[in-house]
PDB file of C-alpha atoms in Angstrom:
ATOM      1  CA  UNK P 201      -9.002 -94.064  67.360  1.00 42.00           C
ATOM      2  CA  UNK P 202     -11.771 -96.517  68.070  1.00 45.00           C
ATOM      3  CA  UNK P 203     -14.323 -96.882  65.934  1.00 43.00           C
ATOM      4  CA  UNK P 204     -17.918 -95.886  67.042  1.00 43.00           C
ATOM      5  CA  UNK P 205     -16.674 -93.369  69.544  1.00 59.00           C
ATOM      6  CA  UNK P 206     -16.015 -89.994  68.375  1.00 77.00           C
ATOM      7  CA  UNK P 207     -12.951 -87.698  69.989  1.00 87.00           C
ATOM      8  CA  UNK P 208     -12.969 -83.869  70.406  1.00 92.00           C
ATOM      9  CA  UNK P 209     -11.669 -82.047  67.125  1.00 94.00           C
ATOM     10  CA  UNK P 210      -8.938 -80.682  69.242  1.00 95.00           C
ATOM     11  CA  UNK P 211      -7.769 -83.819  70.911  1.00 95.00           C
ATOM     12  CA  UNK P 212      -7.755 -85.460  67.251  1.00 94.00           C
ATOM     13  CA  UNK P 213      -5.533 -82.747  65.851  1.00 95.00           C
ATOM     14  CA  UNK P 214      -3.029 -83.145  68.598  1.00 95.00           C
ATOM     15  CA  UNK P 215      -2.393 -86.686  67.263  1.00 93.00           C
ATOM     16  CA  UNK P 216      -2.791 -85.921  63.635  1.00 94.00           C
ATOM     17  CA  UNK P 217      -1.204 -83.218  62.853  1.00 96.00           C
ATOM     18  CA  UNK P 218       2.302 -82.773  61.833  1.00 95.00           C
ATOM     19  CA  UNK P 219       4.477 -80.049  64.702  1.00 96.00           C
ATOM     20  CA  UNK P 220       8.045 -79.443  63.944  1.00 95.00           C
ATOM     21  CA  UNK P 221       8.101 -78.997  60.337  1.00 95.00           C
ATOM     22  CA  UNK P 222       8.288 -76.354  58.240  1.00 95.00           C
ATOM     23  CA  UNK P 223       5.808 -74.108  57.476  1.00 95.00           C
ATOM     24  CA  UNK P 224       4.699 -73.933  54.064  1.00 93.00           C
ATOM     25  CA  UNK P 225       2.886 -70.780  54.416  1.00 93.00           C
ATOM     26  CA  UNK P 226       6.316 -68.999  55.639  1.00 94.00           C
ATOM     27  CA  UNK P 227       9.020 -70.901  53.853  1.00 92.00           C
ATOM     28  CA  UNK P 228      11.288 -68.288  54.178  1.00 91.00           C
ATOM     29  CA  UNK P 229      11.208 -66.640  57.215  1.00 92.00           C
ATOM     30  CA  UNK P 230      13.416 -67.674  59.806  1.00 90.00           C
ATOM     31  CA  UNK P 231      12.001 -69.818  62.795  1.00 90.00           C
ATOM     32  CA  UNK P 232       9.096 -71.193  60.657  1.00 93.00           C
ATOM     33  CA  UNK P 233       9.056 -74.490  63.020  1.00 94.00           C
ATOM     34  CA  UNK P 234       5.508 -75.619  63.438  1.00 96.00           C
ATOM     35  CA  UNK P 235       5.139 -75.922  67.481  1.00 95.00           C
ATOM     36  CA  UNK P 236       1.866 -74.309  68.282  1.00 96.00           C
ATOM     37  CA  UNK P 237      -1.702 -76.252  68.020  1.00 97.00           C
ATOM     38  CA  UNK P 238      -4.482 -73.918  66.870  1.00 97.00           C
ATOM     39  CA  UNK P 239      -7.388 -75.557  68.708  1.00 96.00           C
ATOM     40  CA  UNK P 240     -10.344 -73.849  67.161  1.00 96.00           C
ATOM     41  CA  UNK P 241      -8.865 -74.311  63.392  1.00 96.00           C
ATOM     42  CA  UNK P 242      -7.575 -77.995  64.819  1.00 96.00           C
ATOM     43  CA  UNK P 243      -4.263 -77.183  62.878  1.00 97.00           C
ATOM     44  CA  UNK P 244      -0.217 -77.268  63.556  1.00 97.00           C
ATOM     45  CA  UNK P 245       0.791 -73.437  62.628  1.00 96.00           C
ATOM     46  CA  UNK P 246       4.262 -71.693  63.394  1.00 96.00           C
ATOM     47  CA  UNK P 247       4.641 -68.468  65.394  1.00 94.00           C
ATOM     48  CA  UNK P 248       4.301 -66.452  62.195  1.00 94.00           C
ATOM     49  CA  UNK P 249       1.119 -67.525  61.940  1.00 95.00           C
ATOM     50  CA  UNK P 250      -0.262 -66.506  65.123  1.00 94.00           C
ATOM     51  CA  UNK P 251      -1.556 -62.757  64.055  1.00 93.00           C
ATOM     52  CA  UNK P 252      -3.885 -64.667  61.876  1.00 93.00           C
ATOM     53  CA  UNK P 253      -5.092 -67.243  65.238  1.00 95.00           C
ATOM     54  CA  UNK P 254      -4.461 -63.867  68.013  1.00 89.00           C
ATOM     55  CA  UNK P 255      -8.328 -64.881  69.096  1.00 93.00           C
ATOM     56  CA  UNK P 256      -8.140 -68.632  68.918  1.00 96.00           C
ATOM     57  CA  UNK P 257      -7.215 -70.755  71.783  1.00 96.00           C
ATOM     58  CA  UNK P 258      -3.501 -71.638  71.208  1.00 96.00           C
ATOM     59  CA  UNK P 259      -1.506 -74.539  72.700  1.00 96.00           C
ATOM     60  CA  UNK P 260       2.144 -74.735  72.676  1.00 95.00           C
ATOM     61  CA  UNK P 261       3.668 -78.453  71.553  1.00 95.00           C
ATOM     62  CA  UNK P 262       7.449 -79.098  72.720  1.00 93.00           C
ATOM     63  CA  UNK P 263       9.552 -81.754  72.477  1.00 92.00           C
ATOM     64  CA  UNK P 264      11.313 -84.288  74.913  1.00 90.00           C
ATOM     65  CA  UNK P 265      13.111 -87.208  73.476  1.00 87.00           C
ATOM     66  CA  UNK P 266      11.925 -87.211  70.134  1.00 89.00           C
ATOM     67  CA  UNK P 267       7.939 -86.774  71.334  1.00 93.00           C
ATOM     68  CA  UNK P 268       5.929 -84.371  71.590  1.00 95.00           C
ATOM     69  CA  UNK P 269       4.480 -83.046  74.778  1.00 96.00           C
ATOM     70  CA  UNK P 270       2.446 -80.387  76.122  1.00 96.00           C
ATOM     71  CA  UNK P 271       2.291 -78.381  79.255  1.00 95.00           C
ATOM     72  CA  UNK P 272       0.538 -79.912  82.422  1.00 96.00           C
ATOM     73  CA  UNK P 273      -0.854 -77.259  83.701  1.00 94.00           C
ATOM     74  CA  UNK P 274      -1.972 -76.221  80.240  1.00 95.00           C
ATOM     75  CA  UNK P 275      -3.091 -79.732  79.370  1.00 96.00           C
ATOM     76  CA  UNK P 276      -5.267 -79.482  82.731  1.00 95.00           C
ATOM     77  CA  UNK P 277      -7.634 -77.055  81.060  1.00 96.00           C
ATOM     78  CA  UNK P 278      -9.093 -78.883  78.720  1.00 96.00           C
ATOM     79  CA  UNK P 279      -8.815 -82.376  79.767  1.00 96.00           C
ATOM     80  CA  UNK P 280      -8.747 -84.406  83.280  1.00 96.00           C
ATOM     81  CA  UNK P 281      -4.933 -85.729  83.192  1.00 96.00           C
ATOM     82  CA  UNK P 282      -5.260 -87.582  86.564  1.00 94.00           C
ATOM     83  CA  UNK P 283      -3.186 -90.900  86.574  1.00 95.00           C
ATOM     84  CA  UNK P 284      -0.624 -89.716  83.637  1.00 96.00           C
ATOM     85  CA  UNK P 285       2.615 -89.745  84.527  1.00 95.00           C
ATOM     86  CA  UNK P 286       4.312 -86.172  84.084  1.00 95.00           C
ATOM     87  CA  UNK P 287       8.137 -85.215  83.530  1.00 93.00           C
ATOM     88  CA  UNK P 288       9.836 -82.309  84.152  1.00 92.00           C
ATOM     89  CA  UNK P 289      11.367 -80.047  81.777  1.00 88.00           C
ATOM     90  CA  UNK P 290      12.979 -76.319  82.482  1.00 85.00           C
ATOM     91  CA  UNK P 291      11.161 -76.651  85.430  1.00 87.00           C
ATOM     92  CA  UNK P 292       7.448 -77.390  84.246  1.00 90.00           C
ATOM     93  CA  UNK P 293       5.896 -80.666  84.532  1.00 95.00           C
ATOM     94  CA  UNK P 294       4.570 -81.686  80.840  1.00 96.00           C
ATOM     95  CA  UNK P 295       2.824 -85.075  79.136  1.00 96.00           C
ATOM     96  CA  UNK P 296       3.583 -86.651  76.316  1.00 96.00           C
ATOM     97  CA  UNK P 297       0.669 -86.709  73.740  1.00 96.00           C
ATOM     98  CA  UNK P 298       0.825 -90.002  72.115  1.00 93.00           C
ATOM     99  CA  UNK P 299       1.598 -93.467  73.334  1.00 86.00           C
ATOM    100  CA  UNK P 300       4.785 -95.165  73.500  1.00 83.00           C
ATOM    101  CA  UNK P 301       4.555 -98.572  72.506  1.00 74.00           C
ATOM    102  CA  UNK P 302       7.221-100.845  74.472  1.00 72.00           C
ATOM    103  CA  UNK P 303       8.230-104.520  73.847  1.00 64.00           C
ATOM    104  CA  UNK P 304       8.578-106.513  76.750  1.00 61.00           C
ATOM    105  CA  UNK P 305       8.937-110.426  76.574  1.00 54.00           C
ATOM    106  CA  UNK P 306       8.564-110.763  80.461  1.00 54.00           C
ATOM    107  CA  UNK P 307       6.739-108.331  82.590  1.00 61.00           C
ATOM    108  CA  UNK P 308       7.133-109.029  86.290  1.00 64.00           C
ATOM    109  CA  UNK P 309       6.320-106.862  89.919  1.00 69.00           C
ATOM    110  CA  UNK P 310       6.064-103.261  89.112  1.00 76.00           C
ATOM    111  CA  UNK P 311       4.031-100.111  87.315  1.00 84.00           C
ATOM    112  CA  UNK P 312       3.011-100.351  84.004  1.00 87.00           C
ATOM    113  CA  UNK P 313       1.087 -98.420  81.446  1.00 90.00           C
ATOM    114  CA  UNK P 314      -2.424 -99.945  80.720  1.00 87.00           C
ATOM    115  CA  UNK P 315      -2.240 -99.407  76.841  1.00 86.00           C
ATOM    116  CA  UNK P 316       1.854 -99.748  75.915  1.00 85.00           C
ATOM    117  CA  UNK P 317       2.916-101.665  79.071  1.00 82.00           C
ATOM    118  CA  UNK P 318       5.778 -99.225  79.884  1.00 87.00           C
ATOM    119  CA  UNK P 319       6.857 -98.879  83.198  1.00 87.00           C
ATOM    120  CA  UNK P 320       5.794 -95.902  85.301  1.00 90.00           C
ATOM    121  CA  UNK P 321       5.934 -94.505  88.777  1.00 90.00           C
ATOM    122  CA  UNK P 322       3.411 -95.069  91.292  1.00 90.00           C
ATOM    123  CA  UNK P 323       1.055 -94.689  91.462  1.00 91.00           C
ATOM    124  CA  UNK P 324       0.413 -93.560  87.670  1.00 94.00           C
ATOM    125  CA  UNK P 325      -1.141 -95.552  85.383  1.00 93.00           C
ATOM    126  CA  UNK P 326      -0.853 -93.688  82.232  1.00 94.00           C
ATOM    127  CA  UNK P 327       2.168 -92.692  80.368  1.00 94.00           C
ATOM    128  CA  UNK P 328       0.671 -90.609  77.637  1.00 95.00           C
ATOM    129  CA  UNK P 329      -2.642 -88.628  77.556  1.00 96.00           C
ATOM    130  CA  UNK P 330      -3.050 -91.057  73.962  1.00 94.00           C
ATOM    131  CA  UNK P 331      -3.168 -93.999  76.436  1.00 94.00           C
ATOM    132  CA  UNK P 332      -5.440 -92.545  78.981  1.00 95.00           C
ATOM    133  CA  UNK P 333      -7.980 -91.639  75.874  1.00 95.00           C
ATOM    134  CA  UNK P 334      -8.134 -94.988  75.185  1.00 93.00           C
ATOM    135  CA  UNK P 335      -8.380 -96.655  78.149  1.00 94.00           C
ATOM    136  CA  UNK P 336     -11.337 -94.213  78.777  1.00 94.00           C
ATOM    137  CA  UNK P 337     -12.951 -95.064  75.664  1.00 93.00           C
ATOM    138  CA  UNK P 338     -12.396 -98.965  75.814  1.00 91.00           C
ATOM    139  CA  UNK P 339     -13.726 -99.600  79.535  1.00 92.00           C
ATOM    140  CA  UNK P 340     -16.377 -96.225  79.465  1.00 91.00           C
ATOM    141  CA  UNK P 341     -17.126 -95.602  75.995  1.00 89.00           C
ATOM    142  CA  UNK P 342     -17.374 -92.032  76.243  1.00 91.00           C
ATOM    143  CA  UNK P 343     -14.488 -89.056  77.210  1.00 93.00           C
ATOM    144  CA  UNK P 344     -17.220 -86.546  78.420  1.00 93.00           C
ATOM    145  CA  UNK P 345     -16.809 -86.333  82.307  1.00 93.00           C
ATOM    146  CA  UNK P 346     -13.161 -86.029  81.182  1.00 95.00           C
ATOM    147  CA  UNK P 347     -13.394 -82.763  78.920  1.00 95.00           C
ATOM    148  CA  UNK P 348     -13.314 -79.298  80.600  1.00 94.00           C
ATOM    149  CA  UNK P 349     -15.177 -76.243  79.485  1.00 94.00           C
ATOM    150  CA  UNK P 350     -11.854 -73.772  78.311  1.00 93.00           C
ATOM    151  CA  UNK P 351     -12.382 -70.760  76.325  1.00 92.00           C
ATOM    152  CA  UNK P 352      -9.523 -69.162  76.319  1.00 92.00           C
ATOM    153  CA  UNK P 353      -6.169 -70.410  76.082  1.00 93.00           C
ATOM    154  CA  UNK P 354      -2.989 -68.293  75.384  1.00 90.00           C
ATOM    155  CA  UNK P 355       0.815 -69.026  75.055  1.00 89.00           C
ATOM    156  CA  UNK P 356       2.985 -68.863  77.910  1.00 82.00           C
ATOM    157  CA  UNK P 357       4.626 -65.260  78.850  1.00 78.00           C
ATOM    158  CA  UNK P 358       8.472 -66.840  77.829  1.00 72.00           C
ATOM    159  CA  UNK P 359       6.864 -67.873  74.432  1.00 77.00           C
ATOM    160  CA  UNK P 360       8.733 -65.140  71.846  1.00 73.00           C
ATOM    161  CA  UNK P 361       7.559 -64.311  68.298  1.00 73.00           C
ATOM    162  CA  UNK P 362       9.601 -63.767  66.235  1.00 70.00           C
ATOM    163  CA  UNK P 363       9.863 -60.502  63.808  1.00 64.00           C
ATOM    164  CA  UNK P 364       9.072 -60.827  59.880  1.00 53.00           C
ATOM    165  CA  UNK P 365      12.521 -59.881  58.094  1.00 45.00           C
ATOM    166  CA  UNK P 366      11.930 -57.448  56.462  1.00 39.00           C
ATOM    167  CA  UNK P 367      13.487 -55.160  53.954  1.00 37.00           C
ATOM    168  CA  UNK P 368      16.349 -52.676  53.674  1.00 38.00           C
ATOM    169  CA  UNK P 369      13.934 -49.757  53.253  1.00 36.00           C
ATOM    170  CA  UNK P 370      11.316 -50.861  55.294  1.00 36.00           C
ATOM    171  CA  UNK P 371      13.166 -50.585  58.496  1.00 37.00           C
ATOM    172  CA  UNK P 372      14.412 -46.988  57.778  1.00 37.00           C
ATOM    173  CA  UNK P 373      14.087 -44.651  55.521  1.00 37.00           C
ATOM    174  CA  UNK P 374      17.615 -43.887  55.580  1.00 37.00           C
ATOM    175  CA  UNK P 375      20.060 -45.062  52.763  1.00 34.00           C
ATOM    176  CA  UNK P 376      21.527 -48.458  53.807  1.00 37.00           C
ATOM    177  CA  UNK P 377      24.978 -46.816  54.093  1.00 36.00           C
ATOM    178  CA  UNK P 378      26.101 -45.247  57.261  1.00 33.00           C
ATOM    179  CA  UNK P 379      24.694 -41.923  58.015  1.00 34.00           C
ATOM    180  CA  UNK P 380      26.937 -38.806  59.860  1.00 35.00           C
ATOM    181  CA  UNK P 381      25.042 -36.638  61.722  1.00 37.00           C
ATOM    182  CA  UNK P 382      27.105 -33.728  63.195  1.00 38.00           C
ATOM    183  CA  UNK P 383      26.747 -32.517  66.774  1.00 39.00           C
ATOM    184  CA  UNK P 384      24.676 -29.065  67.345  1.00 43.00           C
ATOM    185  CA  UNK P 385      27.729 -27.590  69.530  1.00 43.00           C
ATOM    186  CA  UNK P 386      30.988 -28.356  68.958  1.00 43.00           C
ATOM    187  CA  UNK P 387      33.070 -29.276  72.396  1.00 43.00           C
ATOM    188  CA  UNK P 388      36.002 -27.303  72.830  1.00 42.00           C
ATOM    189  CA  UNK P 389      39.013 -26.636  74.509  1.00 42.00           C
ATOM    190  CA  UNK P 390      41.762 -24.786  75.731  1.00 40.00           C
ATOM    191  CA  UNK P 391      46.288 -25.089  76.123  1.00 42.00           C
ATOM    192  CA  UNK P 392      48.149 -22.141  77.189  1.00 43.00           C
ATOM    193  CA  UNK P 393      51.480 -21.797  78.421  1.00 42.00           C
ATOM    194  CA  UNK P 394      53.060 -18.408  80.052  1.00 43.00           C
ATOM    195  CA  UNK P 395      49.962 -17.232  80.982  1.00 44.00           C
ATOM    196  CA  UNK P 396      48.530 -17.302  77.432  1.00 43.00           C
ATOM    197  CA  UNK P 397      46.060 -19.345  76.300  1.00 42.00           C
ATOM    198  CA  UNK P 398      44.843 -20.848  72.794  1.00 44.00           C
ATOM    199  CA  UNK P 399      41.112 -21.615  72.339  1.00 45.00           C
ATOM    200  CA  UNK P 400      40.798 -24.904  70.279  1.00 43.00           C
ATOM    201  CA  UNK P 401      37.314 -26.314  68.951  1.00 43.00           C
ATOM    202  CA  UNK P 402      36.658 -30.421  68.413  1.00 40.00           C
ATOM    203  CA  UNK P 403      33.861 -31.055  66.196  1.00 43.00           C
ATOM    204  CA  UNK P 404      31.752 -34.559  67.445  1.00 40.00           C
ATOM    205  CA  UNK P 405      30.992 -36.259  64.880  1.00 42.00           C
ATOM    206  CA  UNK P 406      28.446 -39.595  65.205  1.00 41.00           C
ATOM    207  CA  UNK P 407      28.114 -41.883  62.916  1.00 44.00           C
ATOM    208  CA  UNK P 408      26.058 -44.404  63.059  1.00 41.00           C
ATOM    209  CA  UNK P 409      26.691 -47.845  61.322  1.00 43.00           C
ATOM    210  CA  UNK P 410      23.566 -49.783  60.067  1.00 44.00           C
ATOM    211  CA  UNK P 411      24.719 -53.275  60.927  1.00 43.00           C
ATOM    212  CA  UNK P 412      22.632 -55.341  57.884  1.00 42.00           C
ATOM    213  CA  UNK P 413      20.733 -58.330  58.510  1.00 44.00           C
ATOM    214  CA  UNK P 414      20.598 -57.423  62.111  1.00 42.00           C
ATOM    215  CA  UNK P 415      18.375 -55.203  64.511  1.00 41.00           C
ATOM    216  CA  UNK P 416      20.449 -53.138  66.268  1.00 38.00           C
ATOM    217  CA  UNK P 417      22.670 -50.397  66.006  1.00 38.00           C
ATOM    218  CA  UNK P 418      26.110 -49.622  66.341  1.00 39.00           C
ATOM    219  CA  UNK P 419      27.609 -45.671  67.729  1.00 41.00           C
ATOM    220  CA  UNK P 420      30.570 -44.818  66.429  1.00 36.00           C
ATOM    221  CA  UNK P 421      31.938 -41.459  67.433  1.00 39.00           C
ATOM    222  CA  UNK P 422      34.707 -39.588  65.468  1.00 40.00           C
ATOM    223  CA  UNK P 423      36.901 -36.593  66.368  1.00 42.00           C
ATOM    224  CA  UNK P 424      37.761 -33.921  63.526  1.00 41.00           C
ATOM    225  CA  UNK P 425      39.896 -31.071  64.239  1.00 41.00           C
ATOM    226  CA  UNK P 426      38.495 -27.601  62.845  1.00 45.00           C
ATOM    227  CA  UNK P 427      41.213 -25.172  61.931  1.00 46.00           C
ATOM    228  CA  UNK P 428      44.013 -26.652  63.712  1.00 48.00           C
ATOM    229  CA  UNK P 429      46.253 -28.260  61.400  1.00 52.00           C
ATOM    230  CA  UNK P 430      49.369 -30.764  62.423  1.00 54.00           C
ATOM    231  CA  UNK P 431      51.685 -27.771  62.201  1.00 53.00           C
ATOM    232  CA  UNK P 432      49.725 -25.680  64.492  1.00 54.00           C
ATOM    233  CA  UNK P 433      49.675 -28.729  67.101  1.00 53.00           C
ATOM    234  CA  UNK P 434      53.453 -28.814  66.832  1.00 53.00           C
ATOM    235  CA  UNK P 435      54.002 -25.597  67.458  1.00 52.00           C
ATOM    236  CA  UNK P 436      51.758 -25.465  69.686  1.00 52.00           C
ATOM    237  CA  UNK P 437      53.217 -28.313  71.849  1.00 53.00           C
ATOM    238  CA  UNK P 438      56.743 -26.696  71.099  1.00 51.00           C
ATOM    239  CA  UNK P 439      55.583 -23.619  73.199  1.00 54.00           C
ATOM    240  CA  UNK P 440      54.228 -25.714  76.303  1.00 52.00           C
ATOM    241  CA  UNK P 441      57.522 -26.776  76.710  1.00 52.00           C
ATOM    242  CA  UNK P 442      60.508 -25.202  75.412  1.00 56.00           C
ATOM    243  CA  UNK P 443      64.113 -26.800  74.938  1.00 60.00           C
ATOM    244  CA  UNK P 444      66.160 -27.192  78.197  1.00 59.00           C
ATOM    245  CA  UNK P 445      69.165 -25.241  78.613  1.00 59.00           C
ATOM    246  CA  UNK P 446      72.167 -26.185  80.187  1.00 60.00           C
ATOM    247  CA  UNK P 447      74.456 -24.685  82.887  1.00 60.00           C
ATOM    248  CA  UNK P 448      77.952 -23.869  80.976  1.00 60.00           C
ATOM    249  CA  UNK P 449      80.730 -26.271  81.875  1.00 58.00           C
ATOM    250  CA  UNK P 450      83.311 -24.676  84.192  1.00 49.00           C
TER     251      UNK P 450
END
C-alpha cells in the first residue's frame, strides 16, 4: 500500500486477509475452508458463515496455482479491470488478486507487467488487479474513476453450502436403529393343481436402514410367509407335480 493514498476497505481486505484456512468459528464442521470475502464486514469467512453475512455483498476467492483469484465478471462490478490479463478456469475467465513478483536478469522484446515485470499477452499490461492498484495510485494518485457503485453482490448459482452435521436425534425422531414398518395389505397369491387352488398370503415388510453419518436412506424390502410353513410348501409343491409312473416292462 502506498502511503498517503488510502484504498477501499474492501479492496484492502482482499489482500489482507487470510482465505483457505480454517475457520475458527466452525472448527469442526466439515468444509470449514475460508473462500468467501465478506465485503461489507471486510473479512475472509467460510460457507458456514454465510447465514450470518445472507445481506452482505459476498465475493467468492478461488485458487489457481497457489494464488488466489476472483471471478472477472464478478471482479467487473466493483472495480474497472481493463488491461489485466485474465485466465481461464472451468470455463470462467478470473484475475489473480495480488502481484507476482518475477526475477528476470535480462528483459528483452515482449509484454511485461508494469509492477512485477512478468510477461503477459498483448496487449495487457497488468497481471494482477494488486499491480493495476498500484500503478493507478503511483502515476494518478487516486483509484476513484476506477471504483464502481455495486450494492449487491451474491455467490454464483454452482456455489453449494454445505449442511451443519448435526445430531442423531435431530435428524429424526426415530431411534437410530432400523425401523420396520409393515405394509397396510398384504400381497397375495395363489398355486393350484387339478383344478384346485390354495390361497397363499406374503406379508411386505420395509425396512428401512438409517445409514449413520450420511443423508440418505436405504429401502430394504423383506418377504415373510404368514401361515405357510416349509412343510406346507413341500407338500404343496409335491401335489403340483406328482411322481412319474412308468409303463411295465414287457
Amino acid at each position: 500500500m502506498i502511503m498517503g493514498i488510502q484504498r477501499p476497505a474492501w479492496l484492502e481486505a482482499l489482500y489482507t486477509q487470510k482465505f483457505f484456512v480454517g475457520c475458527s468459528y466452525h472448527e469442526t464442521a466439515k468444509k470449514n475452508e475460508k473462500n468467501i470475502c465478506c465485503l461489507d464486514c471486510c473479512v475472509s469467512i467460510c460457507p458456514h458463515c454465510i447465514p450470518s453475512h445472507r445481506f452482505h455483498r459476498l465475493l467468492q476467492v478461488r485458487r489457481y496455482v497457489y494464488h488466489e483469484v476472483v471471478r472477472l465478471d464478478d471482479l467487473q462490478k466493483l472495480i474497472d479491470c481493463s488491461n489485466v490479463q485474465a485466465y481461464t478456469i472451468n470455463s470462467a475467465k478470473v484475475v489473480f488478486i495480488k502481484k507476482r513478483p518475477q526475477n528476470r536478469q535480462f528483459k528483452g522484446a515482449g509484454n511485461y507487467c508494469t509492477s512485477c515485470d512478468r510477461s503477459l499477452q498483448e496487449p495487457y499490461i497488468h497481471c494482477s488487479l494488486g499491480c493495476k492498484v498500484d500503478f493507478v495510485l503511483k502515476h494518478y494518485e487516486d483509484l476513484t474513476p476506477y471504483l464502481r457503485s455495486c450494492n449487491t453482490l451474491t455467490l454464483s448459482p454452482d456455489f453449494l453450502i454445505p449442511y451443519q452435521d448435526m445430531g442423531e436425534d435431530e435428524m429424526t425422531n426415530e431411534t437410530p436403529h432400523s425401523t420396520i414398518v409393515d405394509c397396510d395389505e398384504p400381497m397375495s397369491w395363489s398355486s393350484g393343481s387339478s383344478g384346485s387352488s390354495e390361497n397363499m398370503s406374503i406379508a411386505c415388510t420395509t425396512q428401512i436402514v438409517r445409514k449413520k453419518r450420511s443423508g440418505f436412506y436405504v429401502n430394504v424390502c423383506a418377504r415373510s410367509a404368514n401361515k405357510v410353513s416349509d412343510e406346507d410348501m413341500a407338500t404343496s409343491m409335491s401335489r403340483r407335480k406328482g411322481i412319474p409312473h412308468r409303463s411295465p416292462l414287457c
